[in-house]
Amino acid sequence: MDAFGDLLRGVRAQGSLFGSSTLTPPWALHFVDGAPLTLCTVLSGGGWIVPEHRPPEPLRVGETLIVRGPAPFLFVDEVGTRAEPVACGAFCSTPEQGGTRHRLGWYDPHDEADGGDGATTLVVGAYPVRGEISRRLLDALPVVLRVGSDGEPDPVWEHLAAEVATDTPGQQVVLDRLLDWMLVCALREYLDRPDSDPPGWYSAGRDPVVGGALRLLHGEPAAPWTVASLAERTGVSRSTLAKRFTDLVGEPPLTYLAHWRMTLAADLLTERETATVAEVARAVGYSDAFAFSAAFKRVRGVSPSAYRAAATAPATQAPLVRAGSPG
């Protein structure tokens, strides 16, 4: 498993909200459910994404914007349009269904009665992201990430359209996996751009030596790694591996491993609430629970038990979402 793929294991769509809104100007949608990642695209028309405290971003046919939460944002026909709450009606999802309040179902591009000329059809996927593994990926992303367009809707989104329009067994699983596919492709396209600033672990994944070392560390995080054993497995000297790894990733191999182990441990502490600290320690390569606790506190600033107690405390309910048109 490479570092990018490993981080994406913690970013999985499960019961994520999909929907579309066919809108005729003037209109505005206000997204305030605080989703960590929201994918937005349009199949017809266009508009503006207005993140909180950031410049507006145009969104045209076939383009996709990924907005990193939890700050709210607007989708409007023109910059300056005000969002006013309106009655939702029968074709809306509710906050109890996952967050964003907008029309469910899909438009038919061949049906002139569905939206009409000049209408904008917005497609939205609110993406749940949980855990410290996921946070490492989110920290590498800008608030708004744009994926280019050739002027036509992405075929994957058209497949989403067909799937959402039918009520079939396993529909949510299919939608979740399609969103996973779209997210991975969008992130790869962004991180591979010459003008992007990807984290060291992403760029280093292409290096034949450091990439191999990263795959070993992510594939076997609990193994008793040393610089010597990593160098032997990657076919270079210890000094070569240490220098090349540090130059490309930004920290020495064993420092990277220690931070990755603590990231894994943080998620294990919250996901396996019945596991003891000693069991979590063994799962990430520590035979001594005391040594693990000391290392965890050094990296995270709190003991494993204190981290678990804080992370599993009841969360405050997210606010509702408003969708509307100016009054």
One Martini backbone bead per residue (centre of mass of N, CA, C, O) as a GRO file, in nm:
protein
  327
    1MET     BB    1   0.094   0.037   0.025
    2ASP     BB    2   0.055   0.353  -0.030
    3ALA     BB    3   0.021   0.655   0.113
    4PHE     BB    4  -0.228   0.752  -0.041
    5GLY     BB    5  -0.398   0.492  -0.016
    6ASP     BB    6  -0.396   0.482   0.295
    7LEU     BB    7  -0.549   0.750   0.341
    8LEU     BB    8  -0.806   0.659   0.171
    9ARG     BB    9  -0.909   0.439   0.367
   10GLY     BB   10  -1.025   0.684   0.562
   11VAL     BB   11  -1.191   0.773   0.284
   12ARG     BB   12  -1.523   0.683   0.306
   13ALA     BB   13  -1.816   0.618   0.165
   14GLN     BB   14  -2.112   0.630   0.396
   15GLY     BB   15  -2.411   0.742   0.334
   16SER     BB   16  -2.399   0.951   0.135
   17LEU     BB   17  -2.501   1.246  -0.013
   18PHE     BB   18  -2.725   1.267  -0.285
   19GLY     BB   19  -2.792   1.521  -0.542
   20SER     BB   20  -3.024   1.756  -0.697
   21SER     BB   21  -3.055   2.086  -0.863
   22THR     BB   22  -3.308   2.264  -1.033
   23LEU     BB   23  -3.240   2.598  -1.148
   24THR     BB   24  -3.387   2.929  -1.146
   25PRO     BB   25  -3.344   3.236  -1.181
   26PRO     BB   26  -3.310   3.328  -0.881
   27TRP     BB   27  -3.048   3.166  -0.670
   28ALA     BB   28  -2.984   2.965  -0.358
   29LEU     BB   29  -2.737   2.780  -0.174
   30HIS     BB   30  -2.694   2.663   0.171
   31PHE     BB   31  -2.405   2.519   0.321
   32VAL     BB   32  -2.414   2.394   0.684
   33ASP     BB   33  -2.322   2.081   0.760
   34GLY     BB   34  -1.998   2.032   0.764
   35ALA     BB   35  -1.857   1.887   0.550
   36PRO     BB   36  -1.539   1.796   0.483
   37LEU     BB   37  -1.651   1.703   0.191
   38THR     BB   38  -1.752   1.864  -0.125
   39LEU     BB   39  -1.911   1.779  -0.423
   40CYS     BB   40  -1.925   1.989  -0.722
   41THR     BB   41  -2.156   2.000  -1.002
   42VAL     BB   42  -2.253   2.055  -1.352
   43LEU     BB   43  -2.488   1.971  -1.624
   44SER     BB   44  -2.609   2.268  -1.623
   45GLY     BB   45  -2.498   2.565  -1.664
   46GLY     BB   46  -2.434   2.779  -1.370
   47GLY     BB   47  -2.204   2.929  -1.118
   48TRP     BB   48  -2.129   3.000  -0.764
   49ILE     BB   49  -1.880   2.956  -0.532
   50VAL     BB   50  -1.905   3.062  -0.172
   51PRO     BB   51  -1.686   3.084   0.050
   52GLU     BB   52  -1.582   3.142   0.353
   53HIS     BB   53  -1.361   3.401   0.334
   54ARG     BB   54  -1.373   3.376   0.009
   55PRO     BB   55  -1.350   3.371  -0.306
   56PRO     BB   56  -1.517   3.329  -0.571
   57GLU     BB   57  -1.627   3.037  -0.774
   58PRO     BB   58  -1.659   2.913  -1.068
   59LEU     BB   59  -1.926   2.693  -1.219
   60ARG     BB   60  -1.919   2.471  -1.483
   61VAL     BB   61  -1.960   2.265  -1.718
   62GLY     BB   62  -1.787   1.973  -1.596
   63GLU     BB   63  -1.712   2.083  -1.337
   64THR     BB   64  -1.515   2.047  -1.027
   65LEU     BB   65  -1.569   2.101  -0.678
   66ILE     BB   66  -1.377   2.094  -0.378
   67VAL     BB   67  -1.494   2.134  -0.047
   68ARG     BB   68  -1.355   2.228   0.254
   69GLY     BB   69  -1.426   2.182   0.566
   70PRO     BB   70  -1.683   2.314   0.781
   71ALA     BB   71  -1.746   2.548   0.626
   72PRO     BB   72  -1.956   2.735   0.477
   73PHE     BB   73  -2.155   2.759   0.163
   74LEU     BB   74  -2.226   2.882  -0.164
   75PHE     BB   75  -2.479   2.855  -0.431
   76VAL     BB   76  -2.496   3.076  -0.713
   77ASP     BB   77  -2.583   3.264  -0.986
   78GLU     BB   78  -2.481   3.530  -0.830
   79VAL     BB   79  -2.297   3.748  -0.694
   80GLY     BB   80  -2.501   3.847  -0.404
   81THR     BB   81  -2.692   3.641  -0.353
   82ARG     BB   82  -2.954   3.559  -0.146
   83ALA     BB   83  -3.033   3.342   0.120
   84GLU     BB   84  -3.357   3.196   0.150
   85PRO     BB   85  -3.584   3.037   0.314
   86VAL     BB   86  -3.771   2.746   0.213
   87ALA     BB   87  -3.972   2.524   0.120
   88CYS     BB   88  -3.905   2.198   0.039
   89GLY     BB   89  -4.076   1.943   0.001
   90ALA     BB   90  -4.090   1.626  -0.162
   91PHE     BB   91  -3.781   1.675  -0.315
   92CYS     BB   92  -3.626   1.641  -0.029
   93SER     BB   93  -3.388   1.652   0.180
   94THR     BB   94  -3.293   1.602   0.508
   95PRO     BB   95  -3.101   1.631   0.783
   96GLU     BB   96  -3.166   1.331   0.867
   97GLN     BB   97  -3.031   1.223   0.582
   98GLY     BB   98  -2.738   1.423   0.603
   99GLY     BB   99  -2.825   1.753   0.538
  100THR     BB  100  -2.875   1.864   0.258
  101ARG     BB  101  -3.120   2.084   0.114
  102HIS     BB  102  -3.252   1.911  -0.166
  103ARG     BB  103  -3.307   1.781  -0.454
  104LEU     BB  104  -3.407   1.482  -0.566
  105GLY     BB  105  -3.275   1.321  -0.816
  106TRP     BB  106  -3.319   1.378  -1.180
  107TYR     BB  107  -3.246   1.503  -1.471
  108ASP     BB  108  -3.371   1.540  -1.807
  109PRO     BB  109  -3.217   1.649  -2.095
  110HIS     BB  110  -3.493   1.575  -2.278
  111ASP     BB  111  -3.665   1.748  -2.071
  112GLU     BB  112  -3.812   2.058  -2.096
  113ALA     BB  113  -3.971   2.052  -1.810
  114ASP     BB  114  -3.677   2.014  -1.677
  115GLY     BB  115  -3.602   2.349  -1.609
  116GLY     BB  116  -3.523   2.455  -1.873
  117ASP     BB  117  -3.416   2.724  -1.996
  118GLY     BB  118  -3.139   2.834  -1.800
  119ALA     BB  119  -3.086   2.605  -1.625
  120THR     BB  120  -2.950   2.458  -1.323
  121THR     BB  121  -2.759   2.158  -1.258
  122LEU     BB  122  -2.686   2.026  -0.950
  123VAL     BB  123  -2.419   1.833  -0.805
  124VAL     BB  124  -2.407   1.645  -0.491
  125GLY     BB  125  -2.142   1.538  -0.251
  126ALA     BB  126  -2.136   1.436   0.073
  127TYR     BB  127  -1.829   1.381   0.265
  128PRO     BB  128  -1.725   1.161   0.483
  129VAL     BB  129  -1.469   1.226   0.742
  130ARG     BB  130  -1.250   1.014   0.938
  131GLY     BB  131  -0.999   1.063   1.131
  132GLU     BB  132  -0.649   1.086   1.126
  133ILE     BB  133  -0.590   0.978   0.849
  134SER     BB  134  -0.771   1.183   0.700
  135ARG     BB  135  -0.635   1.445   0.804
  136ARG     BB  136  -0.374   1.422   0.640
  137LEU     BB  137  -0.521   1.480   0.375
  138LEU     BB  138  -0.674   1.745   0.435
  139ASP     BB  139  -0.408   1.912   0.501
  140ALA     BB  140  -0.326   1.897   0.175
  141LEU     BB  141  -0.572   2.085   0.118
  142PRO     BB  142  -0.760   2.304  -0.009
  143VAL     BB  143  -1.056   2.460   0.017
  144VAL     BB  144  -1.039   2.478  -0.307
  145LEU     BB  145  -1.092   2.233  -0.568
  146ARG     BB  146  -1.009   2.211  -0.912
  147VAL     BB  147  -1.157   2.048  -1.193
  148GLY     BB  148  -1.144   2.015  -1.501
  149SER     BB  149  -1.273   2.103  -1.839
  150ASP     BB  150  -1.431   2.032  -2.176
  151GLY     BB  151  -1.758   2.113  -2.147
  152GLU     BB  152  -1.833   1.831  -2.025
  153PRO     BB  153  -1.967   1.597  -1.862
  154ASP     BB  154  -1.890   1.358  -1.663
  155PRO     BB  155  -1.945   1.023  -1.699
  156VAL     BB  156  -1.972   0.960  -1.399
  157TRP     BB  157  -2.203   1.158  -1.341
  158GLU     BB  158  -2.397   1.023  -1.541
  159HIS     BB  159  -2.404   0.762  -1.381
  160LEU     BB  160  -2.517   0.887  -1.128
  161ALA     BB  161  -2.779   0.978  -1.254
  162ALA     BB  162  -2.888   0.697  -1.322
  163GLU     BB  163  -2.878   0.585  -1.028
  164VAL     BB  164  -3.057   0.798  -0.877
  165ALA     BB  165  -3.322   0.756  -1.067
  166THR     BB  166  -3.311   0.472  -0.923
  167ASP     BB  167  -3.474   0.217  -0.721
  168THR     BB  168  -3.225   0.006  -0.607
  169PRO     BB  169  -3.048  -0.238  -0.504
  170GLY     BB  170  -2.754  -0.097  -0.373
  171GLN     BB  171  -2.738   0.209  -0.434
  172GLN     BB  172  -2.557   0.336  -0.211
  173VAL     BB  173  -2.304   0.174  -0.274
  174VAL     BB  174  -2.264   0.277  -0.559
  175LEU     BB  175  -2.246   0.577  -0.488
  176ASP     BB  176  -2.005   0.561  -0.299
  177ARG     BB  177  -1.802   0.443  -0.508
  178LEU     BB  178  -1.824   0.675  -0.712
  179LEU     BB  179  -1.720   0.890  -0.520
  180ASP     BB  180  -1.448   0.766  -0.471
  181TRP     BB  181  -1.353   0.780  -0.762
  182MET     BB  182  -1.380   1.088  -0.797
  183LEU     BB  183  -1.193   1.174  -0.570
  184VAL     BB  184  -0.930   1.036  -0.653
  185CYS     BB  185  -0.905   1.169  -0.933
  186ALA     BB  186  -0.907   1.463  -0.835
  187LEU     BB  187  -0.662   1.447  -0.645
  188ARG     BB  188  -0.455   1.351  -0.850
  189GLU     BB  189  -0.481   1.585  -1.047
  190TYR     BB  190  -0.396   1.802  -0.845
  191LEU     BB  191  -0.118   1.679  -0.735
  192ASP     BB  192   0.006   1.663  -1.046
  193ARG     BB  193   0.043   1.946  -1.069
  194PRO     BB  194   0.284   2.186  -1.120
  195ASP     BB  195   0.123   2.413  -0.920
  196SER     BB  196   0.137   2.236  -0.692
  197ASP     BB  197   0.168   2.138  -0.320
  198PRO     BB  198   0.268   1.860  -0.235
  199PRO     BB  199   0.338   1.636  -0.029
  200GLY     BB  200   0.611   1.448   0.022
  201TRP     BB  201   0.473   1.159   0.023
  202TYR     BB  202   0.365   1.188  -0.267
  203SER     BB  203   0.617   1.246  -0.441
  204ALA     BB  204   0.793   1.005  -0.321
  205GLY     BB  205   0.627   0.763  -0.449
  206ARG     BB  206   0.801   0.775  -0.732
  207ASP     BB  207   1.038   0.679  -0.596
  208PRO     BB  208   1.212   0.385  -0.604
  209VAL     BB  209   1.308   0.402  -0.304
  210VAL     BB  210   1.107   0.568  -0.126
  211GLY     BB  211   0.852   0.434  -0.226
  212GLY     BB  212   0.930   0.154  -0.117
  213ALA     BB  213   0.955   0.238   0.181
  214LEU     BB  214   0.663   0.339   0.216
  215ARG     BB  215   0.526   0.070   0.150
  216LEU     BB  216   0.648  -0.081   0.387
  217LEU     BB  217   0.546   0.099   0.623
  218HIS     BB  218   0.239   0.068   0.539
  219GLY     BB  219   0.228  -0.251   0.520
  220GLU     BB  220   0.437  -0.270   0.802
  221PRO     BB  221   0.409  -0.092   1.086
  222ALA     BB  222   0.484  -0.330   1.313
  223ALA     BB  223   0.756  -0.359   1.232
  224PRO     BB  224   1.110  -0.378   1.315
  225TRP     BB  225   1.230  -0.109   1.211
  226THR     BB  226   1.515  -0.005   1.029
  227VAL     BB  227   1.730   0.145   0.831
  228ALA     BB  228   1.872  -0.118   0.750
  229SER     BB  229   1.617  -0.285   0.668
  230LEU     BB  230   1.514  -0.087   0.458
  231ALA     BB  231   1.766  -0.081   0.279
  232GLU     BB  232   1.768  -0.381   0.210
  233ARG     BB  233   1.477  -0.386   0.076
  234THR     BB  234   1.568  -0.140  -0.139
  235GLY     BB  235   1.886  -0.165  -0.230
  236VAL     BB  236   2.048   0.020  -0.020
  237SER     BB  237   2.199   0.224   0.170
  238ARG     BB  238   2.161   0.383   0.460
  239SER     BB  239   2.256   0.669   0.369
  240THR     BB  240   2.084   0.687   0.116
  241LEU     BB  241   1.807   0.654   0.242
  242ALA     BB  242   1.815   0.876   0.455
  243LYS     BB  243   1.862   1.115   0.260
  244ARG     BB  244   1.636   1.068   0.050
  245PHE     BB  245   1.399   1.065   0.243
  246THR     BB  246   1.443   1.344   0.376
  247ASP     BB  247   1.439   1.515   0.115
  248LEU     BB  248   1.143   1.419   0.015
  249VAL     BB  249   0.965   1.409   0.292
  250GLY     BB  250   1.112   1.581   0.557
  251GLU     BB  251   1.195   1.309   0.709
  252PRO     BB  252   1.290   1.054   0.866
  253PRO     BB  253   1.194   0.733   0.863
  254LEU     BB  254   1.139   0.691   1.179
  255THR     BB  255   0.974   0.946   1.214
  256TYR     BB  256   0.753   0.874   1.019
  257LEU     BB  257   0.672   0.610   1.157
  258ALA     BB  258   0.590   0.730   1.429
  259HIS     BB  259   0.361   0.909   1.318
  260TRP     BB  260   0.200   0.682   1.180
  261ARG     BB  261   0.149   0.509   1.430
  262MET     BB  262  -0.010   0.735   1.587
  263THR     BB  263  -0.235   0.755   1.381
  264LEU     BB  264  -0.332   0.466   1.401
  265ALA     BB  265  -0.380   0.468   1.707
  266ALA     BB  266  -0.595   0.688   1.721
  267ASP     BB  267  -0.808   0.521   1.561
  268LEU     BB  268  -0.809   0.267   1.739
  269LEU     BB  269  -0.908   0.405   2.004
  270THR     BB  270  -1.196   0.480   1.865
  271GLU     BB  271  -1.282   0.207   1.712
  272ARG     BB  272  -1.162   0.029   1.974
  273GLU     BB  273  -1.299   0.057   2.279
  274THR     BB  274  -1.216  -0.243   2.398
  275ALA     BB  275  -0.932  -0.185   2.366
  276THR     BB  276  -0.637  -0.186   2.486
  277VAL     BB  277  -0.346  -0.022   2.504
  278ALA     BB  278  -0.174  -0.277   2.457
  279GLU     BB  279  -0.316  -0.363   2.193
  280VAL     BB  280  -0.252  -0.109   2.034
  281ALA     BB  281   0.051  -0.122   2.063
  282ARG     BB  282   0.090  -0.392   1.908
  283ALA     BB  283  -0.047  -0.297   1.635
  284VAL     BB  284   0.210  -0.061   1.612
  285GLY     BB  285   0.494  -0.202   1.743
  286TYR     BB  286   0.447  -0.237   2.065
  287SER     BB  287   0.539  -0.425   2.352
  288ASP     BB  288   0.527  -0.156   2.526
  289ALA     BB  289   0.292   0.038   2.678
  290PHE     BB  290   0.471   0.261   2.800
  291ALA     BB  291   0.623   0.340   2.544
  292PHE     BB  292   0.372   0.411   2.385
  293SER     BB  293   0.257   0.632   2.571
  294ALA     BB  294   0.502   0.818   2.547
  295ALA     BB  295   0.493   0.851   2.239
  296PHE     BB  296   0.205   0.959   2.216
  297LYS     BB  297   0.244   1.212   2.396
  298ARG     BB  298   0.475   1.337   2.229
  299VAL     BB  299   0.292   1.368   1.967
  300ARG     BB  300  -0.017   1.445   2.098
  301GLY     BB  301  -0.005   1.555   2.423
  302VAL     BB  302  -0.146   1.284   2.514
  303SER     BB  303  -0.283   1.026   2.632
  304PRO     BB  304  -0.452   0.760   2.523
  305SER     BB  305  -0.690   0.785   2.725
  306ALA     BB  306  -0.748   1.087   2.681
  307TYR     BB  307  -0.799   1.070   2.380
  308ARG     BB  308  -1.037   0.876   2.388
  309ALA     BB  309  -1.227   1.045   2.566
  310ALA     BB  310  -1.241   1.292   2.371
  311ALA     BB  311  -1.317   1.140   2.095
  312THR     BB  312  -1.590   0.991   2.239
  313ALA     BB  313  -1.742   1.226   2.278
  314PRO     BB  314  -2.011   1.388   2.238
  315ALA     BB  315  -2.142   1.543   1.970
  316THR     BB  316  -2.232   1.815   1.808
  317GLN     BB  317  -2.482   1.914   1.634
  318ALA     BB  318  -2.545   1.994   1.330
  319PRO     BB  319  -2.655   2.216   1.132
  320LEU     BB  320  -2.860   2.326   0.920
  321VAL     BB  321  -3.000   2.363   0.596
  322ARG     BB  322  -3.019   2.600   0.335
  323ALA     BB  323  -3.270   2.659   0.082
  324GLY     BB  324  -3.295   2.907  -0.189
  325SER     BB  325  -3.454   3.218  -0.265
  326PRO     BB  326  -3.499   3.520  -0.319
  327GLY     BB  327  -3.738   3.761  -0.193
   0.00000   0.00000   0.00000
